[in-house]
Amino acid sequence: MNYTDNRFICVPITETNAESFLSAILEASQLADIVELRLDYLSTQDRSSVIARLPALTVNTACKDLLLTFRPREQGGQQDLSLEDRQDFWRNLPPEVIAATRFVDFEFDLVESWNGISPVPWEKVICSWHNFEETPNDLPARYDRMATTPAAIVKIATMANRITDCLKTFELIHYAKDKKPVIALAMSLAGVSTRILSLASGAMLTFGSLRKGAESAAGQITASDLRNLYRIKQLNSDSEILGIIGYPVGHSRSPLMHNTVLSLHGLNAAYLPFEVQDAGEFITDFVRPQTKKFAWNFRGLSVTIPHKLAVIPYLDSVDTTAKAIGAVNTIVINGGKLSGFNTDIVGAMKPLEELVELRDARVAVLGAGGSARAICYGLNQRGANTTIFARDMTKATPLAEEFEVKLHLLESFTGDFDIVINCTPIGMRHHSEGESPLKTEALKNTTLVYDLIYTPNTTALLCNAEKAGCQTLGGMSMLIGQATEQLRLWMGLDASFETMRKGLETK
Ligand code: NAP
């Protein structure tokens, strides 16, 4: 069987009662090419009820092709199932159900146990093996052992403990080219790139969950995101790869913003989240054209915590602004060279400058961390008169000295400023939502309050500012501003604020 022209998104059904399981199959059919029925999620009674209704479901509805799986716990299933339990299950499956099924998943030990005589035709059989501890180095040898069985397809899913484990998965897919079709995935957040790029690499199928919370394995992303956000069925080996490196990176909204713009412009490119522990190792093994171990065509990267400083030694050049604030948030890969930039400053300043004149403006910066540093640099360049307010004078003094600005304790804030910029996390969701670093009375003489926090959109500080009659600006404008500048640097794209905002609102 040749599947090279067929690349499938498969949605596993993980409901635990018969009715919701059956309705999830139909819901999944709208997103999936293949629907995997994880029959081990059901009790014996619910499983019998689902199986009895499968032939009618496949004939009378818009149900997509089915893959049946009955997984034992040690291979990632929900039940303790001996080899005999599984053999009995498959032997007793009614012929009309087998006929209505496109694929079945047999674990490697089960495949071997049939001694060539399977109750399901071999052309429907996926021979699977999972390792939930690690991604071992011998995947090609394991593939060869599995491929010598009569099963039509080989599936190998392993745990990625760090992003470099994905290289072994991509190498396996490459190894299996022109051999038996392979499904190869690295589980966990570090393995997400294999879920997005395995089809473009030559694998036959990738899994995407029906919704958040319905995953059948660690690191699975939704089928809707695979299809619509990352557009994985359109990607190929020529696709340009962009992404964000950070640790952790799962919360990042950058894929939403950037992929929306890439899709709108119809570009053969995708922006991925890369959970990277060691930025130097990632750049060497994945990105730098002279040393990378896989042929992905990296075009640019966003860099977030904790790598903004750590990436600098691995770049060929760093622009003046990024050098001055000692932080790179953008890498451009062009002509074999890696160049570092910082788009946070222009991203933060542009929306502010559109509202107020910064030259000689009296600006209060609350906080003295990474973003305060970028803001102080941007304000100095624009001739503003800056004062930092921080809770810890010892920590904040080096920043105030470096930029030659005044420094006071946050609790001693006086109201005489044209602009107040919050660079602390006070008021942020999951941190201190509802709290404000300043009360309404303190803002009575202020023209504009800018809060860098973007979740929530309207913070308690911005509410207080509105009550005090100030103009307000939220952190979303900076988030979008720095991303817009990144796309200009990477692809020469002129992305609109509105497109990016809509991308963010799709979630
Ligand atoms: P950071 O480097 O950790 O700095 C945070 C600063 O806030 C530090 O000076 C810290 O003081 C101070 N701080 C923390 N909790 C405080 C409290 N309860 N009272 C008084 N001061 C407090 O963080 P950052 O990267 O600058 O980020 C700060 C905020 O800006 C975050 O909410 C982040 O989401 C937001 N941000 C937004 C964007 C955007 O695109 N919109 C970009 C970057 C950052 P200590 O040093 O004493 O702890």
mmCIF file of C-alpha atoms in Angstrom, residues 366-368 388-396 407-411 424-426 431:
data_model
loop_
_atom_site.group_PDB
_atom_site.id
_atom_site.type_symbol
_atom_site.label_atom_id
_atom_site.label_comp_id
_atom_site.label_asym_id
_atom_site.label_seq_id
_atom_site.Cartn_x
_atom_site.Cartn_y
_atom_site.Cartn_z
ATOM 1 C CA LEU A 366 7.042 51.459 37.459
ATOM 2 C CA GLY A 367 9.394 48.503 37.974
ATOM 3 C CA ALA A 368 13.021 47.944 37.081
ATOM 4 C CA ILE A 388 11.894 54.913 37.821
ATOM 5 C CA PHE A 389 9.703 53.801 40.746
ATOM 6 C CA ALA A 390 10.728 50.403 42.143
ATOM 7 C CA ARG A 391 10.136 48.380 45.281
ATOM 8 C CA ASP A 392 13.765 47.398 45.747
ATOM 9 C CA MET A 393 16.239 50.283 45.485
ATOM 10 C CA THR A 394 19.289 48.016 45.603
ATOM 11 C CA LYS A 395 18.099 46.029 42.601
ATOM 12 C CA ALA A 396 16.913 49.091 40.679
ATOM 13 C CA LEU A 407 14.897 56.554 41.086
ATOM 14 C CA HIS A 408 12.328 56.459 43.920
ATOM 15 C CA LEU A 409 10.533 53.845 45.954
ATOM 16 C CA LEU A 410 7.254 52.768 44.342
ATOM 17 C CA GLU A 411 5.378 53.429 47.586
ATOM 18 C CA THR A 424 5.637 45.389 36.872
ATOM 19 C CA PRO A 425 3.382 42.308 36.756
ATOM 20 C CA ILE A 426 0.985 43.857 39.306
ATOM 21 C CA HIS A 431 -0.385 36.779 39.309
#
